[in-house]
């Protein structure tokens, strides 16, 4: 009589033990979805800076915000690299490497652009997937190179001394050409 | 792609494809369903007047910051605000009329528009949310007439909160794309690296339009696509 009760008791205990143990959920078994193609193969276009980023969070919007801000910071860094290149060429060409005042002006002008504001940066592509108990956001931030050039040119023009010195250089001509091309491109886009 | 749901969600076409309505400036108001249908429609219309004011002109300002270490990215806090003209929402009640409404479970919504706006029968028809995501949920539309923003929200207890948040996020994302200040401070040593970065936005949006909505029934994500003319 006692045997079936003992068997039932052992069965209940076994079910509890198995139930409390939980499934061994490995990283491989987590539904991470497909990594978008544009994340692994970042588009290449001379007219745009692209920055992919991915972040996780338990909050859907935070995952997107983290990734987007990471992408925008990366864009800022790319713009900074471009501006630093221009600055180097400018100082080499005009021989103003020793003119600390002028260099300071250039540096402050370029920093204003790269580290404080981005106008026209957009999330060109985004995808959200479940990653275990978290959300994973993939984003691709895009920023037109022309917009960066235009902002830099405006900063230079705002400083008369720097503008006077800078406009005689070949670097200025190249930058001006690029800005002009961007203006023309914008005009053709608006006509369509 | 999400697994197909056993209970496909259906909405009127004007709700899912608001941008394809021929009328000028239609707006959708949402609310939690009340016991009486009339109350639900009135409350939805009231929210519609507020949404109309938000679409006409909204100032989005504030910012947020993150701290990134090798252990991950941590949220330091956010303070975003939306300001819109309350007088505009009050005066909207004299110009906008309820063109159609629906109640589905705990969600009630009303489509508001000018009285001369004719809503086709096709637009009133209920349609199942397409199982495949529309292209705009992954690839942001790009044309030269509009700035676009996509807003997402998870599923909340009351569906109305999900749609409202998705719209708010879409507005915020448009503001961010127009002008954003990014500040980042990075520190790295041989052992570790960390970064604190913040963003600030202060932009006034005008003449916004809700173009489309989509709900990922499998993952329970709500999407709203909003646009703003570039001429403004």
Coordinates of C-alpha atoms in Angstrom, one line a residue:
Chain A
X1 CA 0.0 0.0 0.0
X2 CA 2.8 2.3 0.9
X3 CA 4.8 1.6 -2.3
X4 CA 2.5 3.6 -4.8
X5 CA 2.6 6.6 -2.4
X6 CA 6.4 6.4 -2.2
X7 CA 6.6 6.2 -6.0
X8 CA 4.2 9.1 -6.4
X9 CA 6.2 11.2 -3.8
X10 CA 9.5 10.4 -5.6
X11 CA 7.9 11.4 -8.9
X12 CA 6.7 14.7 -7.6
X13 CA 10.1 15.5 -6.1
X14 CA 11.8 14.5 -9.4
X15 CA 9.5 16.8 -11.4
X16 CA 10.3 19.7 -9.0
X17 CA 14.0 19.1 -9.3
X18 CA 13.9 19.0 -13.0
X19 CA 11.6 22.0 -13.2
X20 CA 13.8 24.1 -10.9
X21 CA 16.9 23.2 -12.7
X22 CA 15.9 25.3 -15.8
X23 CA 17.1 24.7 -19.3
X24 CA 20.7 25.4 -20.0
X25 CA 20.3 28.4 -22.4
X26 CA 23.5 28.9 -24.2
X27 CA 24.4 32.0 -26.1
X28 CA 24.1 29.9 -29.3
X29 CA 20.4 29.0 -28.5
X30 CA 19.4 32.7 -28.0
X31 CA 17.3 34.0 -30.8
X32 CA 19.5 36.8 -32.1
X33 CA 17.9 36.8 -35.5
X34 CA 19.8 37.5 -38.6
X35 CA 22.5 40.1 -38.6
X36 CA 21.6 42.5 -41.3
X37 CA 23.8 42.5 -44.4
X38 CA 24.3 46.2 -44.2
X39 CA 25.8 45.7 -40.8
X40 CA 28.5 43.3 -41.9
X41 CA 29.0 44.8 -45.3
X42 CA 28.9 48.6 -44.7
X43 CA 27.9 50.5 -47.8
X44 CA 30.7 52.5 -49.4
X45 CA 29.9 55.9 -51.0
X46 CA 32.3 58.8 -51.4
X47 CA 29.4 61.2 -50.7
X48 CA 28.5 59.8 -47.3
X49 CA 30.0 58.7 -44.0
X50 CA 28.5 55.5 -42.7
X51 CA 28.7 54.2 -39.1
X52 CA 27.2 50.9 -38.1
X53 CA 26.6 50.2 -34.4
X54 CA 24.8 47.6 -32.3
X55 CA 23.8 47.7 -28.7
X56 CA 21.7 45.7 -26.3
X57 CA 19.3 46.7 -23.6
X58 CA 16.3 45.4 -21.7
X59 CA 14.5 48.5 -22.9
X60 CA 13.7 48.6 -26.7
X61 CA 14.1 52.3 -27.1
X62 CA 17.3 52.5 -25.1
X63 CA 18.9 49.8 -27.3
X64 CA 18.1 51.9 -30.3
X65 CA 19.3 55.1 -28.6
X66 CA 22.6 53.6 -27.5
X67 CA 23.3 52.3 -30.9
X68 CA 22.3 55.5 -32.7
X69 CA 24.4 57.7 -30.4
X70 CA 27.3 55.3 -30.8
X71 CA 27.0 55.6 -34.6
X72 CA 26.8 59.4 -34.4
X73 CA 29.9 59.6 -32.2
X74 CA 31.7 57.5 -34.7
X75 CA 30.6 59.8 -37.5
X76 CA 31.9 62.7 -35.5
X77 CA 35.2 60.9 -35.3
X78 CA 35.3 60.4 -39.1
X79 CA 34.6 64.1 -39.7
X80 CA 37.4 64.9 -37.2
X81 CA 39.9 62.8 -39.1
X82 CA 38.9 64.5 -42.4
X83 CA 39.3 67.9 -40.8
X84 CA 42.6 67.0 -39.2
X85 CA 43.8 66.0 -42.6
X86 CA 42.8 69.3 -44.1
X87 CA 44.4 71.1 -41.2
X88 CA 47.7 69.3 -41.7
X89 CA 47.8 70.1 -45.4
X90 CA 46.9 73.7 -44.8
X91 CA 49.7 74.2 -42.3
X92 CA 52.2 72.4 -44.6
X93 CA 51.1 74.5 -47.6
X94 CA 51.0 77.9 -46.0
X95 CA 53.8 77.3 -43.6
X96 CA 51.7 78.4 -40.6
X97 CA 52.8 75.5 -38.4
X98 CA 54.5 78.0 -36.0
X99 CA 51.6 80.5 -36.0
X100 CA 50.0 79.3 -32.8
X101 CA 47.2 81.8 -32.9
X102 CA 46.1 80.9 -36.4
X103 CA 46.3 77.2 -35.5
X104 CA 44.3 77.7 -32.4
X105 CA 41.6 79.4 -34.5
X106 CA 41.6 76.5 -37.0
X107 CA 41.5 73.9 -34.2
X108 CA 38.6 75.6 -32.4
X109 CA 36.7 76.0 -35.7
X110 CA 37.1 72.4 -36.6
X111 CA 36.2 71.2 -33.1
X112 CA 33.0 73.2 -33.2
X113 CA 31.9 71.1 -36.1
X114 CA 33.1 67.6 -35.2
X115 CA 32.4 67.4 -31.5
X116 CA 29.3 69.5 -31.0
X117 CA 26.8 69.3 -33.8
X118 CA 25.7 67.2 -36.7
X119 CA 23.1 68.5 -39.0
X120 CA 21.5 66.1 -41.3
X121 CA 22.8 62.9 -39.8
X122 CA 20.1 60.2 -40.2
X123 CA 19.5 56.6 -39.3
X124 CA 19.5 55.2 -42.8
X125 CA 18.8 51.6 -41.7
X126 CA 17.8 49.9 -38.4
X127 CA 16.8 46.5 -37.2
X128 CA 15.7 45.2 -33.8
X129 CA 15.9 41.6 -32.7
X130 CA 15.3 39.8 -29.4
X131 CA 18.6 38.7 -27.8
X132 CA 17.7 36.5 -24.9
X133 CA 15.9 38.7 -22.5
X134 CA 17.3 41.8 -24.1
X135 CA 16.6 43.8 -27.3
X136 CA 19.4 44.2 -29.7
X137 CA 19.4 47.1 -32.1
X138 CA 21.4 47.4 -35.2
X139 CA 21.6 50.8 -36.8
X140 CA 23.4 52.4 -39.7
X141 CA 24.0 56.1 -39.3
X142 CA 24.6 58.2 -42.4
X143 CA 26.0 61.7 -42.8
X144 CA 26.6 63.5 -46.1
X145 CA 30.2 64.5 -46.5
X146 CA 29.1 67.7 -48.3
X147 CA 27.2 68.8 -45.2
X148 CA 30.4 68.4 -43.1
X149 CA 32.4 70.4 -45.7
X150 CA 29.8 73.1 -45.8
X151 CA 29.8 73.4 -42.0
X152 CA 33.6 73.6 -41.9
X153 CA 33.6 76.3 -44.6
X154 CA 31.1 78.3 -42.7
X155 CA 33.2 78.2 -39.6
X156 CA 36.2 79.3 -41.5
X157 CA 34.4 82.2 -43.1
X158 CA 33.2 83.3 -39.7
X159 CA 36.8 84.1 -38.7
X160 CA 38.1 86.9 -41.0
X161 CA 41.8 86.4 -40.2
X162 CA 41.7 82.7 -40.8
X163 CA 39.6 83.1 -43.9
X164 CA 42.0 85.6 -45.4
X165 CA 44.9 83.3 -44.9
X166 CA 43.1 80.1 -45.8
X167 CA 41.4 81.3 -49.0
X168 CA 44.8 81.7 -50.8
X169 CA 45.6 78.0 -50.3
X170 CA 45.1 75.0 -52.6
X171 CA 43.3 73.2 -49.8
X172 CA 40.7 76.0 -49.7
X173 CA 40.1 75.7 -53.5
X174 CA 39.6 71.9 -53.1
X175 CA 37.2 72.4 -50.2
X176 CA 35.4 75.2 -52.0
X177 CA 35.0 72.9 -55.1
X178 CA 33.6 70.2 -52.9
X179 CA 31.1 72.6 -51.2
X180 CA 30.1 73.9 -54.7
X181 CA 29.6 70.3 -55.9
X182 CA 27.4 69.7 -52.8
X183 CA 25.4 72.8 -53.5
X184 CA 24.8 71.8 -57.1
X185 CA 23.9 68.3 -56.1
X186 CA 21.4 69.7 -53.6
X187 CA 19.9 71.9 -56.3
X188 CA 19.5 69.0 -58.7
X189 CA 17.9 66.9 -55.9
X190 CA 15.4 69.7 -55.2
X191 CA 14.4 70.0 -58.8
X192 CA 13.5 66.3 -59.1
Chain B
X1 CA 10.9 37.5 -39.8
X2 CA 8.4 37.0 -36.9
X3 CA 6.4 33.8 -36.6
X4 CA 2.8 34.2 -37.8
X5 CA 0.4 35.0 -35.0
X6 CA -2.6 32.8 -34.2
X7 CA -4.6 36.0 -33.7
X8 CA -3.9 38.4 -36.5
X9 CA -4.5 42.0 -35.6
X10 CA -6.8 44.0 -37.8
X11 CA -7.1 47.8 -38.1
X12 CA -8.9 50.1 -40.5
X13 CA -6.8 51.1 -43.5
X14 CA -6.8 54.7 -42.5
X15 CA -5.1 53.7 -39.3
X16 CA -2.3 51.7 -41.0
X17 CA -1.8 53.9 -44.0
X18 CA -2.7 57.3 -42.9
X19 CA -0.4 59.0 -45.4
X20 CA -2.3 57.5 -48.3
X21 CA -5.6 59.3 -47.5
X22 CA -6.4 62.0 -50.0
X23 CA -7.4 64.5 -47.3
X24 CA -5.2 67.3 -46.1
X25 CA -3.9 67.0 -42.6
X26 CA -5.8 64.0 -41.1
X27 CA -4.9 63.2 -37.6
X28 CA -5.6 60.1 -35.4
X29 CA -6.5 60.3 -31.7
X30 CA -6.2 57.3 -29.4
X31 CA -7.6 56.4 -26.0
X32 CA -8.3 53.5 -23.7
X33 CA -11.7 52.1 -24.4
X34 CA -14.5 53.2 -22.1
X35 CA -17.6 51.3 -21.2
X36 CA -19.7 53.5 -23.4
X37 CA -18.7 53.8 -27.1
X38 CA -19.6 57.5 -27.3
X39 CA -17.2 58.3 -24.4
X40 CA -14.4 56.4 -26.1
X41 CA -14.9 58.3 -29.4
X42 CA -15.0 61.7 -27.5
X43 CA -11.9 60.9 -25.6
X44 CA -10.1 59.7 -28.7
X45 CA -11.2 62.9 -30.5
X46 CA -9.8 65.0 -27.6
X47 CA -6.5 63.2 -27.9
X48 CA -6.7 63.8 -31.7
X49 CA -6.9 67.6 -31.1
X50 CA -3.8 67.4 -29.0
X51 CA -2.0 65.3 -31.6
X52 CA -3.1 67.8 -34.3
X53 CA -1.4 70.6 -32.3
X54 CA 1.8 68.4 -31.9
X55 CA 1.9 67.8 -35.6
X56 CA 1.4 71.5 -36.4
X57 CA 4.3 72.6 -34.2
X58 CA 6.3 70.8 -31.5
X59 CA 9.5 71.9 -29.9
X60 CA 11.6 68.9 -28.9
X61 CA 14.4 69.6 -26.5
X62 CA 16.6 67.8 -23.9
X63 CA 19.2 65.2 -24.0
X64 CA 20.6 62.0 -22.6
X65 CA 24.0 60.5 -21.8
X66 CA 25.6 57.1 -21.8
X67 CA 28.7 55.6 -20.2
X68 CA 30.5 53.0 -22.2
X69 CA 33.0 50.6 -20.6
X70 CA 34.2 47.2 -21.6
X71 CA 31.3 45.8 -19.6
X72 CA 28.8 47.4 -21.9
X73 CA 27.0 50.7 -22.4
X74 CA 25.1 52.1 -19.4
X75 CA 22.4 54.7 -19.5
X76 CA 23.2 57.7 -17.3
X77 CA 19.9 59.5 -17.7
X78 CA 17.7 61.4 -20.0
X79 CA 15.5 64.5 -19.9
X80 CA 13.5 65.1 -23.1
X81 CA 10.6 67.5 -23.3
X82 CA 8.0 68.2 -25.9
X83 CA 6.2 71.5 -26.0
X84 CA 3.3 72.3 -28.2
X85 CA 0.7 75.0 -28.5
X86 CA -2.3 74.2 -26.3
X87 CA -4.4 77.0 -27.9
X88 CA -4.0 75.2 -31.3
X89 CA -5.4 72.0 -29.8
X90 CA -8.4 74.0 -28.4
X91 CA -9.1 75.7 -31.7
X92 CA -8.8 72.4 -33.6
X93 CA -12.1 71.2 -32.1
X94 CA -13.9 73.8 -34.2
X95 CA -12.2 72.9 -37.4
X96 CA -11.8 69.1 -37.3
X97 CA -14.6 66.6 -37.3
X98 CA -14.5 62.8 -36.6
X99 CA -14.4 61.1 -39.9
X100 CA -14.3 57.6 -38.6
X101 CA -13.6 55.7 -35.4
X102 CA -13.0 52.1 -34.2
X103 CA -12.9 50.3 -30.9
X104 CA -10.9 47.1 -30.6
X105 CA -10.5 45.7 -27.2
X106 CA -8.8 48.3 -25.0
X107 CA -7.9 50.6 -27.9
X108 CA -10.2 53.2 -29.3
X109 CA -9.1 55.5 -32.1
X110 CA -10.7 58.3 -34.1
X111 CA -9.7 59.7 -37.4
X112 CA -10.2 63.5 -37.5
X113 CA -10.1 65.7 -40.5
X114 CA -11.6 68.8 -42.2
X115 CA -15.4 68.4 -42.8
X116 CA -14.9 68.6 -46.5
X117 CA -12.6 65.5 -46.4
X118 CA -14.3 62.5 -48.0
X119 CA -13.2 59.2 -46.7
X120 CA -13.5 56.3 -49.2
X121 CA -15.1 53.1 -48.1
X122 CA -11.9 51.3 -49.0
X123 CA -10.1 53.4 -46.3
X124 CA -12.7 52.4 -43.7
X125 CA -12.3 48.7 -44.3
X126 CA -10.5 46.6 -41.7
X127 CA -7.4 44.9 -42.9
X128 CA -5.1 42.5 -41.2
X129 CA -1.7 43.8 -40.3
X130 CA 0.7 42.4 -42.9
X131 CA 2.9 39.7 -41.5
X132 CA 6.0 40.9 -43.4
X133 CA 7.4 44.2 -42.2
X134 CA 7.1 47.2 -44.5
X135 CA 10.4 48.3 -46.0
X136 CA 10.3 51.6 -44.0
X137 CA 10.7 49.7 -40.7
X138 CA 14.3 48.8 -41.7
X139 CA 15.3 51.2 -44.4
X140 CA 14.4 54.8 -43.8
X141 CA 12.7 56.4 -46.8
X142 CA 14.9 59.0 -48.5
X143 CA 13.4 61.7 -50.6
X144 CA 14.1 65.3 -51.1
X145 CA 10.8 66.6 -50.0
X146 CA 10.6 65.2 -46.5
X147 CA 12.6 64.4 -43.4
X148 CA 11.5 61.0 -42.1
X149 CA 11.5 59.5 -38.6
X150 CA 10.5 56.0 -37.5
X151 CA 9.4 55.5 -33.9
X152 CA 9.3 52.1 -32.1
X153 CA 7.6 51.1 -28.9
X154 CA 7.2 47.8 -27.1
X155 CA 3.9 46.4 -26.1
X156 CA 2.5 48.0 -23.0
X157 CA -0.5 46.8 -20.9
X158 CA -2.7 49.4 -22.7
X159 CA -2.1 49.4 -26.5
X160 CA -2.8 53.1 -26.7
X161 CA 0.4 53.8 -24.8
X162 CA 2.5 51.8 -27.3
X163 CA 1.1 53.8 -30.2
X164 CA 1.5 57.1 -28.4
X165 CA 5.1 56.3 -27.5
X166 CA 6.0 55.2 -31.0
X167 CA 4.7 58.5 -32.4
X168 CA 6.6 60.4 -29.8
X169 CA 9.8 58.5 -30.6
X170 CA 9.3 59.2 -34.3
X171 CA 9.1 62.9 -33.6
X172 CA 12.2 62.8 -31.5
X173 CA 14.1 60.9 -34.2
X174 CA 13.3 63.5 -36.8
X175 CA 14.5 66.3 -34.4
X176 CA 17.7 64.4 -33.9
X177 CA 18.3 64.0 -37.6
X178 CA 17.8 67.8 -38.1
X179 CA 20.3 69.0 -35.6
X180 CA 22.0 67.1 -32.7
X181 CA 24.9 68.0 -30.5
X182 CA 27.1 65.1 -29.6
X183 CA 29.8 65.3 -27.0
X184 CA 32.1 62.5 -26.2
X185 CA 34.9 62.1 -23.7
X186 CA 37.1 59.1 -24.2
X187 CA 39.7 57.7 -21.8
X188 CA 41.8 54.7 -22.5
X189 CA 44.7 53.1 -20.8
X190 CA 46.6 49.8 -21.4
X191 CA 44.1 48.0 -19.3
X192 CA 40.8 49.5 -20.1
X193 CA 38.9 52.1 -22.1
X194 CA 35.8 54.0 -21.3
X195 CA 33.7 56.7 -22.9
X196 CA 31.1 59.1 -21.7
X197 CA 29.0 60.6 -24.4
X198 CA 26.0 62.8 -24.4
X199 CA 23.5 64.2 -26.9
X200 CA 21.5 67.3 -26.8
X201 CA 18.7 68.4 -29.1
X202 CA 16.6 71.6 -29.3
X203 CA 14.6 71.6 -32.5
X204 CA 11.1 72.9 -33.5
X205 CA 9.2 70.6 -35.8
X206 CA 6.4 71.9 -38.0
X207 CA 3.8 70.4 -40.3
X208 CA 4.5 66.8 -39.3
X209 CA 2.5 64.0 -41.0
X210 CA 2.0 60.5 -39.8
X211 CA 2.5 58.3 -42.9
X212 CA 2.0 54.7 -41.7
X213 CA 1.8 52.4 -38.7
X214 CA 2.7 48.8 -38.4
X215 CA 2.6 46.3 -35.6
X216 CA 5.0 43.3 -35.4
X217 CA 2.5 40.9 -33.9
X218 CA 5.2 38.3 -33.2
X219 CA 7.7 40.5 -31.4
X220 CA 5.1 42.9 -30.2
X221 CA 6.8 46.0 -31.5
X222 CA 4.7 49.0 -32.6
X223 CA 6.1 51.2 -35.5
X224 CA 5.1 54.6 -36.6
X225 CA 6.5 56.5 -39.6
X226 CA 6.3 60.3 -39.5
X227 CA 7.6 62.9 -42.0
X228 CA 8.1 66.6 -42.1
X229 CA 8.4 68.8 -45.3
X230 CA 12.0 69.9 -45.9
X231 CA 10.9 73.4 -46.9
X232 CA 10.1 74.2 -43.2

